[in-house]
Coordinates of C-alpha atoms in Angstrom, one line a residue:
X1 CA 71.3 78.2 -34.4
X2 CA 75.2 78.4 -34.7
X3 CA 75.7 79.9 -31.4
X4 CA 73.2 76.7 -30.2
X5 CA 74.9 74.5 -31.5
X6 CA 78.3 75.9 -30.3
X7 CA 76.8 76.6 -26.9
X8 CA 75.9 72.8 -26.6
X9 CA 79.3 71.3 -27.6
X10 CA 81.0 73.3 -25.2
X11 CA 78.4 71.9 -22.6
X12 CA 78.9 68.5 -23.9
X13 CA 82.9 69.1 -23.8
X14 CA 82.7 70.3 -20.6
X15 CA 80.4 67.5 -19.4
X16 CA 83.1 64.7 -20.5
X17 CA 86.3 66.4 -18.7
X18 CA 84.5 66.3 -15.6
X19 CA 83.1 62.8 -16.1
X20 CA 85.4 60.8 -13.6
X21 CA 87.9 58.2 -15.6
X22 CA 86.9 54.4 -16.0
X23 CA 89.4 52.7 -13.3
X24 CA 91.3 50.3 -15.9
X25 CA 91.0 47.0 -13.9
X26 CA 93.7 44.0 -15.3
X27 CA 92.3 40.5 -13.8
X28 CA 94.9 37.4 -13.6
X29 CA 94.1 33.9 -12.7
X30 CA 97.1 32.0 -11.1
X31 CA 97.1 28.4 -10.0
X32 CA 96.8 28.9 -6.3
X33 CA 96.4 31.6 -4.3
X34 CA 99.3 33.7 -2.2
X35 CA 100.7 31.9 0.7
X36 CA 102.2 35.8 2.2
X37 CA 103.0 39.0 0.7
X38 CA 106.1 39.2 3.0
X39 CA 108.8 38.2 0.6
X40 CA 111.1 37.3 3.0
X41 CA 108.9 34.3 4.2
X42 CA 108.1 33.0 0.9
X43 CA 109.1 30.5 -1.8
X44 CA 106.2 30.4 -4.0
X45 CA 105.8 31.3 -7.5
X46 CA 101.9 32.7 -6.6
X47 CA 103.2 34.8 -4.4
X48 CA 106.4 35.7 -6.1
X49 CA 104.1 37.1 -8.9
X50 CA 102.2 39.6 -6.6
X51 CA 105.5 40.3 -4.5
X52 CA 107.1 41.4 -7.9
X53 CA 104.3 44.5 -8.2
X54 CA 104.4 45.4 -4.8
X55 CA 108.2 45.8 -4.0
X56 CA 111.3 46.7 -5.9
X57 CA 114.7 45.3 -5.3
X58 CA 118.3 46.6 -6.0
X59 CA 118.4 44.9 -9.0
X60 CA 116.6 43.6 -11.2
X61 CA 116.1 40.7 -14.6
X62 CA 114.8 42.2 -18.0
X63 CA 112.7 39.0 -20.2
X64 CA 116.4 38.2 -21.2
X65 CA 117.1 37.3 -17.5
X66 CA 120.1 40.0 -17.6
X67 CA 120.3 42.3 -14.6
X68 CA 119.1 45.8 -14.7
X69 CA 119.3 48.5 -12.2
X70 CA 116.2 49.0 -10.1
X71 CA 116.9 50.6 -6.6
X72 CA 120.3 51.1 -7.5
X73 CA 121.2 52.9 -10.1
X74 CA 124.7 51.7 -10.5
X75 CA 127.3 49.5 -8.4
X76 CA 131.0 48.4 -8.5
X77 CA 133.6 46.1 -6.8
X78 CA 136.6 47.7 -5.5
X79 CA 137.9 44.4 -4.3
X80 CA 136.4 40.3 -4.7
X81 CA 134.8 41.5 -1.4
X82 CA 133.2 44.8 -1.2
X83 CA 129.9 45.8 -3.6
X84 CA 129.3 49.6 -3.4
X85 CA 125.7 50.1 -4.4
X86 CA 124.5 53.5 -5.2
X87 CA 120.9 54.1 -5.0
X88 CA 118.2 56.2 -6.6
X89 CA 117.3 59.3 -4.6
X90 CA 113.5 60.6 -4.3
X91 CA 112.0 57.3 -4.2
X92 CA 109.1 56.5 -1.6
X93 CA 107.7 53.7 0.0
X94 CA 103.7 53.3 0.0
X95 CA 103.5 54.4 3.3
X96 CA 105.1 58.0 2.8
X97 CA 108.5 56.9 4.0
X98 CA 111.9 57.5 2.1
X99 CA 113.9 55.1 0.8
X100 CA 117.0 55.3 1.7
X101 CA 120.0 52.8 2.4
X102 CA 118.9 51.9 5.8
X103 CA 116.0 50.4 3.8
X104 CA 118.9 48.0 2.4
X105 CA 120.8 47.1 5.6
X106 CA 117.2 46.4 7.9
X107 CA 115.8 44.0 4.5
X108 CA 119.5 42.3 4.3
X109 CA 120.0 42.2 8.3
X110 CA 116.3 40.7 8.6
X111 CA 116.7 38.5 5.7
X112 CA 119.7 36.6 7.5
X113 CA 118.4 36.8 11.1
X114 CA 117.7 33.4 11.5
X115 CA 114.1 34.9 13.6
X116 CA 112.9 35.2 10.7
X117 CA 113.3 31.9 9.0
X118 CA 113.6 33.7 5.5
X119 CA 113.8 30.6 2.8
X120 CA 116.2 33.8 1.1
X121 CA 118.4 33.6 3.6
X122 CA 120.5 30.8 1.3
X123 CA 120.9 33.8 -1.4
X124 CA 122.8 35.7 1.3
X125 CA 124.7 33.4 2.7
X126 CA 128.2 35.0 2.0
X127 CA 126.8 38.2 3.1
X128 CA 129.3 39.2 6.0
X129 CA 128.0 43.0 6.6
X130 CA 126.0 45.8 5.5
X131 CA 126.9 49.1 5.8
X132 CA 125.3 52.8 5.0
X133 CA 128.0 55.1 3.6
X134 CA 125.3 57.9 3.4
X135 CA 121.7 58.1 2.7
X136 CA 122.0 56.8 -0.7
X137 CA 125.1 54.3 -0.8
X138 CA 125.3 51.0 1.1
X139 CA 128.7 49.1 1.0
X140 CA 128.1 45.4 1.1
X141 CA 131.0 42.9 1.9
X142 CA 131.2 39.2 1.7
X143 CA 133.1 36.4 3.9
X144 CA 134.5 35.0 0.0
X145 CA 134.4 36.3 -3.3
X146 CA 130.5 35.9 -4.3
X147 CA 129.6 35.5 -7.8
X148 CA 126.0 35.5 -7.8
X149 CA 125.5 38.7 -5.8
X150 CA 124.0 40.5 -8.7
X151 CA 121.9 37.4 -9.4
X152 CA 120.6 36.6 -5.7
X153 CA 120.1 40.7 -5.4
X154 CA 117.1 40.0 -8.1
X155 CA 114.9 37.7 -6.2
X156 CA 111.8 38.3 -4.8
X157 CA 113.2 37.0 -1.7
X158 CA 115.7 40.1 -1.4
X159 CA 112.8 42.6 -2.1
X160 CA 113.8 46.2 0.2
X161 CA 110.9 46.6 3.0
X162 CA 110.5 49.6 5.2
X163 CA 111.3 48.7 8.9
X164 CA 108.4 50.6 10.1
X165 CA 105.6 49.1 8.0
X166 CA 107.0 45.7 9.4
X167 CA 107.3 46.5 13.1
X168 CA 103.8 48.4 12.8
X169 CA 102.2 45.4 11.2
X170 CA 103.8 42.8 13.8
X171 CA 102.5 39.4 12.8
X172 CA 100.1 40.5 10.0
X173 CA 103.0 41.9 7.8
X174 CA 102.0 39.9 4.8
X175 CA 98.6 39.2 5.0
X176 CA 97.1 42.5 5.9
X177 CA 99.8 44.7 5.2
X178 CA 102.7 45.2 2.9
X179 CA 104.5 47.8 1.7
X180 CA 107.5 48.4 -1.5
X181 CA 108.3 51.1 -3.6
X182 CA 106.6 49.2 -6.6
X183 CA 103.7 50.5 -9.0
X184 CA 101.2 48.6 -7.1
X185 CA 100.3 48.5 -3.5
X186 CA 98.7 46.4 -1.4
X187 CA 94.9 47.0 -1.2
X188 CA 93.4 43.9 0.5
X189 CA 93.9 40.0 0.3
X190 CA 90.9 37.3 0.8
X191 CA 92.6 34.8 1.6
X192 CA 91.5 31.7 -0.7
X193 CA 90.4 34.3 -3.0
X194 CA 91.6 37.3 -4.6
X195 CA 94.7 39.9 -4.2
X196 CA 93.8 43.4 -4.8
X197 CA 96.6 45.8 -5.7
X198 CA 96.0 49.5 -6.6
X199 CA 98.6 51.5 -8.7
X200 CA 101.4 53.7 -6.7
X201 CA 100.8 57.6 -8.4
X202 CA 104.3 58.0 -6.9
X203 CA 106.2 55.2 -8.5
X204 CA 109.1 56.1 -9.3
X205 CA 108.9 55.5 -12.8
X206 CA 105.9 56.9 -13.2
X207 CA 102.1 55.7 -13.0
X208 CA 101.5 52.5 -14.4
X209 CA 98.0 52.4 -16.9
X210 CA 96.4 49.8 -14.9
X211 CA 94.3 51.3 -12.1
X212 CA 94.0 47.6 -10.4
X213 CA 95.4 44.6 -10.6
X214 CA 93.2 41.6 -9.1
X215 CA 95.1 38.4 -8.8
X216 CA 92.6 35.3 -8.3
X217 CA 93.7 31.9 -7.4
X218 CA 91.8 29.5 -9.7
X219 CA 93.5 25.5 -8.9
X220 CA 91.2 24.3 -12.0
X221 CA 92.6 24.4 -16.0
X222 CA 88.7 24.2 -17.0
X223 CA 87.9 27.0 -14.4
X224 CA 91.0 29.2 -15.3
X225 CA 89.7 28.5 -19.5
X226 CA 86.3 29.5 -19.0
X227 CA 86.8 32.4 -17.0
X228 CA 88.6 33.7 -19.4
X229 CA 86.3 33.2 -22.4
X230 CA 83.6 34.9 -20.4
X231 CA 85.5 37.6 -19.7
X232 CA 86.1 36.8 -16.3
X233 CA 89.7 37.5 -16.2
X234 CA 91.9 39.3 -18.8
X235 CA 95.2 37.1 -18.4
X236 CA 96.6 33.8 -17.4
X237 CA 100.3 35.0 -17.2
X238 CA 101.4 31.2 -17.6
X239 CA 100.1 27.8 -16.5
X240 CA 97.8 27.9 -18.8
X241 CA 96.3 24.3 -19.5
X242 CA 98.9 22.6 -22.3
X243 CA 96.2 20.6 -23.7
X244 CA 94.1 23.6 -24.9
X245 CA 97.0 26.0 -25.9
X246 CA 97.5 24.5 -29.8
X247 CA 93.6 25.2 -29.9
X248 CA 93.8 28.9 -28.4
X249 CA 96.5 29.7 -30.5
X250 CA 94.5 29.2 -33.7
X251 CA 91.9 32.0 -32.1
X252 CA 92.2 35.6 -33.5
X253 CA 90.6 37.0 -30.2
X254 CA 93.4 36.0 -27.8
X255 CA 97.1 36.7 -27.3
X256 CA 99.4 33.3 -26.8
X257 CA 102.8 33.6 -25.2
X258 CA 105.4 30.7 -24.6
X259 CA 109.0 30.7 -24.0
X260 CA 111.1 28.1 -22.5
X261 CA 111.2 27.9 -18.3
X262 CA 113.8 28.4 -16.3
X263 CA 112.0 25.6 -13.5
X264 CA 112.0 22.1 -13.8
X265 CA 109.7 19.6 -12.9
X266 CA 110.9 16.8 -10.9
X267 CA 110.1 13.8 -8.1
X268 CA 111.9 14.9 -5.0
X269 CA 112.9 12.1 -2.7
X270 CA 113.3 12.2 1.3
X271 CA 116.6 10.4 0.9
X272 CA 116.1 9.4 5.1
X273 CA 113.2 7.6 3.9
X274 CA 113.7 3.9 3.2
X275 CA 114.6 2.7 0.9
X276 CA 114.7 6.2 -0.9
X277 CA 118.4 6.4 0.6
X278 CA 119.9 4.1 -1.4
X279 CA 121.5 5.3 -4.8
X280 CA 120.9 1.9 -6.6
X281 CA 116.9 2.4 -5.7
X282 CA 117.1 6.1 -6.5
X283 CA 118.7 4.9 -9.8
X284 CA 116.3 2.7 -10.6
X285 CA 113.0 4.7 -9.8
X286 CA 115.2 7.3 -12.8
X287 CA 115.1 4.3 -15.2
X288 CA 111.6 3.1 -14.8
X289 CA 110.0 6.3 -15.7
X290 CA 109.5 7.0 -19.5
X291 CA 109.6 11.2 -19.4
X292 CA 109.1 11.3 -23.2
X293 CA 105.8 9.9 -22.0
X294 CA 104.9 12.6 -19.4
X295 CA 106.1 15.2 -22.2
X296 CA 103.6 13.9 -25.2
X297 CA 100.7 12.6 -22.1
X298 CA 100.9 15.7 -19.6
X299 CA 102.3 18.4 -21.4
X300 CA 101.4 17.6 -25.1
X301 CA 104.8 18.6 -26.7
X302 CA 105.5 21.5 -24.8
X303 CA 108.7 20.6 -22.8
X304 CA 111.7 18.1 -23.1
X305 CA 113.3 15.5 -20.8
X306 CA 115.5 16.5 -18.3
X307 CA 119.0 16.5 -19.0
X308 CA 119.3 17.1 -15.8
X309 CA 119.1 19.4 -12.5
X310 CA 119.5 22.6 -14.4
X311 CA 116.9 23.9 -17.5
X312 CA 118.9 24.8 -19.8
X313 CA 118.3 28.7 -19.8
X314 CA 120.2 28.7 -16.6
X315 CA 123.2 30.4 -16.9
X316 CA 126.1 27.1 -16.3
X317 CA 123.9 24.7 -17.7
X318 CA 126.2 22.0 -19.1
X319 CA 125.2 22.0 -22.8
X320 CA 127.2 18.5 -23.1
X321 CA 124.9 17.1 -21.2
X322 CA 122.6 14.7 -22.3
X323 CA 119.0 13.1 -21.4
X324 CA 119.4 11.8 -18.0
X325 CA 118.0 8.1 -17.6
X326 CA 116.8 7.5 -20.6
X327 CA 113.6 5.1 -20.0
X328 CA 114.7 1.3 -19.3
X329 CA 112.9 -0.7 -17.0
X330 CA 115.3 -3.8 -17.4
X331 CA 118.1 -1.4 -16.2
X332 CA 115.6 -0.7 -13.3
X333 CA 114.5 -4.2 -12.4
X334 CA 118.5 -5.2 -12.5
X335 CA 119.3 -2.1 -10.2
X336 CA 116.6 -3.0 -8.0
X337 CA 117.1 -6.5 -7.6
X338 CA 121.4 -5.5 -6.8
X339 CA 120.0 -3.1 -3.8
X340 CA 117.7 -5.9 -2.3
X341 CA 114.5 -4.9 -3.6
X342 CA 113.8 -7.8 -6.3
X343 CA 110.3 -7.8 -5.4
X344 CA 109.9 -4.0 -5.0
X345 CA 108.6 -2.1 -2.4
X346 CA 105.6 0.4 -0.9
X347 CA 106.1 4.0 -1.1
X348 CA 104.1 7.1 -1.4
X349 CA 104.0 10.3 -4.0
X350 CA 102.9 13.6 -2.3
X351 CA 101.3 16.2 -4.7
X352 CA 99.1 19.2 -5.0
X353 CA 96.5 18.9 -7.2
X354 CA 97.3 20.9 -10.3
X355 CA 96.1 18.9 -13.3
X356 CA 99.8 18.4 -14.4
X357 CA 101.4 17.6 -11.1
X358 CA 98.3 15.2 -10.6
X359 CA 98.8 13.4 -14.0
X360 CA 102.3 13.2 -13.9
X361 CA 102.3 11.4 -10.5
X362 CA 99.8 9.2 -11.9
X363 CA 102.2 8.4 -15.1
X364 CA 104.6 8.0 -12.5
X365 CA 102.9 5.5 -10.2
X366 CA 102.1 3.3 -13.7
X367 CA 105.8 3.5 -14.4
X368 CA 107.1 1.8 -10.9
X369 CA 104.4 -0.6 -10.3
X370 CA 106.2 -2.0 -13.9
X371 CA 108.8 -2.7 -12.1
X372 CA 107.5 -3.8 -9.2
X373 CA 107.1 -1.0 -6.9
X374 CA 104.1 -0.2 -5.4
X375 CA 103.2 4.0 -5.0
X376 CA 100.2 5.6 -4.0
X377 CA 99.3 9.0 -4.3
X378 CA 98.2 11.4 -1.7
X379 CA 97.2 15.1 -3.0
X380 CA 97.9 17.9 -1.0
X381 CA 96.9 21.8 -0.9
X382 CA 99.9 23.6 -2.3
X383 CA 101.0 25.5 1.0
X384 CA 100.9 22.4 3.2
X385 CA 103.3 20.7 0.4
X386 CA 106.0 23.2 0.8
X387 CA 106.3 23.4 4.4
X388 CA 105.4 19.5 5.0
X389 CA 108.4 19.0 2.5
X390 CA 110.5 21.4 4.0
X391 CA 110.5 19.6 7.3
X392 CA 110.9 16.2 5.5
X393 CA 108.2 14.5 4.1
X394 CA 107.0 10.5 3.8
X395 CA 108.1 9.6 0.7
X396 CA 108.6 11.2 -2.6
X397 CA 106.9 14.4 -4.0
X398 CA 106.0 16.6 -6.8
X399 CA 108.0 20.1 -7.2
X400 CA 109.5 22.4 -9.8
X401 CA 112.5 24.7 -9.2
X402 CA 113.1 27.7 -10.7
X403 CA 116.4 28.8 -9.0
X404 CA 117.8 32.5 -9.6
X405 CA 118.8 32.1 -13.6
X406 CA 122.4 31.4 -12.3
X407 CA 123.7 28.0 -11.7
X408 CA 123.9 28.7 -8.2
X409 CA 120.5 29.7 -8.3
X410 CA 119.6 26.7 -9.7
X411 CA 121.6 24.0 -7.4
X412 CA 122.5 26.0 -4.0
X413 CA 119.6 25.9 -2.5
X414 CA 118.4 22.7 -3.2
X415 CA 120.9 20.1 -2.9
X416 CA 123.8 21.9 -0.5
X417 CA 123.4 19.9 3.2
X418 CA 123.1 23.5 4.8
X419 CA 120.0 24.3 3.4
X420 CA 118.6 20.2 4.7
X421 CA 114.8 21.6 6.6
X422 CA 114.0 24.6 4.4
X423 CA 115.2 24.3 0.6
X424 CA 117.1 21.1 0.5
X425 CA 114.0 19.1 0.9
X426 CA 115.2 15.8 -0.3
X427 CA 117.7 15.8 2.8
X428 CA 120.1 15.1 0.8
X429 CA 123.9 15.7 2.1
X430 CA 127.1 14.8 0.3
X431 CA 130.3 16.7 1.3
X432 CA 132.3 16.7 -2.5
X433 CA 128.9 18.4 -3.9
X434 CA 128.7 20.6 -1.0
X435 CA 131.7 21.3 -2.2
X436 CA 131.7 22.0 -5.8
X437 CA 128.7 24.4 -5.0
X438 CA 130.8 26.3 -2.3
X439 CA 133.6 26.7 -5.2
X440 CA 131.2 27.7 -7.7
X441 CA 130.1 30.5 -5.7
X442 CA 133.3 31.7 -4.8
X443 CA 134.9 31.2 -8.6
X444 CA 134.9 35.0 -10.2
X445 CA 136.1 34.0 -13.5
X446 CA 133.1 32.8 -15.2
X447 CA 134.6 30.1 -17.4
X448 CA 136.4 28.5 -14.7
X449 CA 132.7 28.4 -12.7
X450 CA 130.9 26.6 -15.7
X451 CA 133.2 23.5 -15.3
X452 CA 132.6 23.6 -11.7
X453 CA 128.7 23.7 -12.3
X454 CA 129.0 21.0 -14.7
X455 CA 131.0 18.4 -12.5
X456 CA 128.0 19.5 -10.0
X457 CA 125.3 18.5 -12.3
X458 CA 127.4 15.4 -13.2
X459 CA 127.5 14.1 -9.8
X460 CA 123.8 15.4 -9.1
X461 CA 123.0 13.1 -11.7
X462 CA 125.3 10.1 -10.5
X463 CA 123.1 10.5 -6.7
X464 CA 119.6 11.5 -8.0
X465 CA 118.1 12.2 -4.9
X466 CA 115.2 13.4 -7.1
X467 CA 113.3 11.6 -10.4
X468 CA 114.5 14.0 -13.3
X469 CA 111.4 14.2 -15.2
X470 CA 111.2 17.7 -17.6
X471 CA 112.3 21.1 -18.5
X472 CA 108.6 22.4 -19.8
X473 CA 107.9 25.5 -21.7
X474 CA 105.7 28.6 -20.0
X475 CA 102.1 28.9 -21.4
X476 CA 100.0 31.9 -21.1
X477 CA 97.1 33.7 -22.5
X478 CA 94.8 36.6 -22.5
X479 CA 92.0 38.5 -24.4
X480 CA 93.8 40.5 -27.5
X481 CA 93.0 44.2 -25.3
X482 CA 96.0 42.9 -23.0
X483 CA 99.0 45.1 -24.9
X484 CA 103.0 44.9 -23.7
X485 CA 102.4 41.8 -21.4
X486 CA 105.9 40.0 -21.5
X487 CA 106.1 36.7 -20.1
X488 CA 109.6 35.8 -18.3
X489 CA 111.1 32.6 -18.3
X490 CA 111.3 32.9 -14.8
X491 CA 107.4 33.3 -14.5
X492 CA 107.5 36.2 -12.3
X493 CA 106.4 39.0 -15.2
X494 CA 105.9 42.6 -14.3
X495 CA 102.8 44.4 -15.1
X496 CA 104.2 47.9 -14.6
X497 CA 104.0 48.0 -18.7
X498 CA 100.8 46.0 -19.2
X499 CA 97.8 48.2 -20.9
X500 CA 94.2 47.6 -21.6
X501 CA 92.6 48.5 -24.9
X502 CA 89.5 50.1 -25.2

């Protein structure tokens, strides 16, 4: 009987080793879906989120927003000019190439090439040459001392590519192919639907636990809520709906995160759109919108007014600063009546249709018919909102920016003139804030480049070519099996440390 019984557990040992594992599937619902996976022709936070897993860059934020090594395991500055980055060795790309520092010099090179229209392009800017020293060094040198480097090194924008994944994949490099040295590659992409990403055995940090990682693009809070009550999904890494998070975190069978943004949410305004180009209306449109109201009506406590351009976990965010335009809609009516506007005028507020953006416009379009102007509303898919915007839009619309977590980050691209058809969307130009930015970037010594950032935000605020509205705090959710998920005030959270429970 002894022998049967040990006979049998050896067979039923036996039996379970060469069952094959359970793949350990992770399933995320994101607002909207990706608009590419070619980082270099993207400025979405959708995409940004799947571009993280996929590619690595030289450098790299922790949850802190400090830099970390990623490609490169070390660097230094022999001069203002010159960064010497030297880079990890044995590392591949999906595709069985090596990385190496040509991998460096063709993603900076075709990053800048204006061919290829990369929105990044603004984080390079001072980016005079790249050369390879050997296979594993790459000298980088700058026209001006360039204080962000490290900074604009850790956006998704500046992810490394492999030249021959992109020449082999012509004009379907980033919806049908593309290729890092992340822990996930790129499996497939329905567009309007899901992302698929499979983990990278050869990662060079090792396997990550997750087998799969499906991104879905859900638009709806309800939708994105009862998917993951089902069991539909297993995370909402952030935008979760703010009106059911106080509930959620009373619930024992979820995990609740929350930290404060880096992005802020504001009303851009084509400033070539009239009257948006006068300062006295711009002035007035800040004054007759109450943003304690969007805070307690949209976002149900979870974010603050503006105090200006910046959130202030941005690195050079002036912490002098105070509430910008507090709500007054005398101060507006008087301001509007001094530009010639007494009896208001018609203008119109582009958004997408995220529940926030959607009630916040509609907040907003209470607040100016108060004082007499008359907005209307006209919703827009997400992707058509960035690049109609980009290339100057009707009126006024709904954004957030997130910048780089450094003040330069946060201002460069947006309000310098040189970036006026791509990131500088309110068309905005003005030479002394051009600039102040210019001098921020080139300022090494980093007390000196805080009062430059904070004469820049000053004057920001003095021109408004945007509504301030709020700095808003990250929600997100999943099932309690979800261990190490971290979410990142910049919204763009690795998974390469996520697990499942059983």
């Amino acid at each position: 009987m002894n022998k049967f019984r040990t006979a049998a557990l050896a067979l039923l040992l036996a039996l379970t080793f060469c069952l094959p594992a359970v793949a350990v599937e992770l399933r995320l619902a994101q607002v909207a879906d990706v608009s590419s996976l070619d980082p270099h022709k993207v400025s979405d936070i959708y995409s940004a989120n799947v571009i993280r897993q996929i590619y690595s860059n030289l450098v790299q934020v922790n949850e802190d927003m400090e830099i970390v090594p990623d490609l490169a395991e070390k660097w230094e500055n022999p001069d203002d000019l010159t960064w010497i980055f030297h880079l990890r060795k044995g590392v591949k790309f999906h595709n069985g190439e090596p990385f190496t520092a040509a991998a460096v010099k063709y993603s900076i090179e075709r990053i800048k090439d204006p061919k290829t229209a990369s929105p990044g392009a603004t984080h390079l800017k001072e980016v005079a040459s790249v050369e390879v020293l050997d296979d594993y060094t790459v000298k980088i040198v700058t026209k001006h001392p360039f204080a962000p480097m490290l900074m604009s090194l850790t956006r998704y924008e500046t992810s490394i590519l492999n030249e021959k994944a992109v020449e082999a994949a012509g004009a379907d490099y980033g919806s049908k192919a593309a290729v890092g040295t992340g822990p996930f590659k790129f499996e497939s992409w329905s567009r309007g639907d899901k992302v698929v990403l499979v983990k990278n055995a050869d990662y060079f940090r090792g396997p990550a636990a997750i087998d799969t990682v499906v991104y879905r693009g859900i638009p709806e809070d309800a939708t994105r809520l009862v998917e993951l009550e089902s069991g539909g999904i297993d995370l909402i890494p952030g935008n979760f709906p703010y009106q059911e998070f106080a509930n959620i975190e009373k619930n024992d069978k979820y995990l609740t995160y929350k930290v404060p943004a880096m992005s802020t949410l504001y009303m851009g305004l084509n400033t070539e759109v009239k009257p948006l180009g006068e300062k006295l209306v711009r002035q007035a449109m800040n004054y007759a919108v109450d943003k304690q109201g969007i805070v307690d009506a949209v976002y149900f406590g979870f974010a603050t007014p503006s105090r200006g351009p910046l959130s202030p976990v941005i690195w050079g965010f002036d912490p002098a600063r105070k509430a910008a335009y507090p709500y007054n809609p005398e101060k507006a009516r008087e301001l509007l009546k001094q530009a010639g506007y007494a009896d208001g005028f018609d203008m119109t507020i582009y958004s997408d249709n995220r529940t926030e953006r959607r009630n916040a416009a509609e907040l907003i379009q209470a607040y100016l018919a108060e004082v007499g102007i008359r907005a209307r509303i006209e919703l827009m898919e997400w992707s058509a909102l960035l690049s109609t915007s980009a290339k100057g839009i009707g009126g006024a619309f709904m954004l957030g920016w997130t910048g780089t977590g450094d003040a330069d980050g946060g201002l460069t691209p947006v309000y310098h003139s040189a970036n006026i058809g791509s990131s500088n969307r309110f068309r905005y130009k003005n030479e002394a804030l051009d600039a102040l930015l210019e001098k921020g970037t080139a300022t090494l010594d980093q007390e000196a480049r805080k009062k430059v950032y904070a004469e820049a935000q000053e004057l920001i605020v003095e021109e408004c070519p945007l509504v301030f509205l709020i700095s808003q705090e990250l929600l997100g959710a999943s099932t309690s099996k979800v261990k190490g998920f971290k979410l990142y005030p910049n919204m763009i959270s690795p998974l390469y440390s996520v697990t499942l429970a059983e």
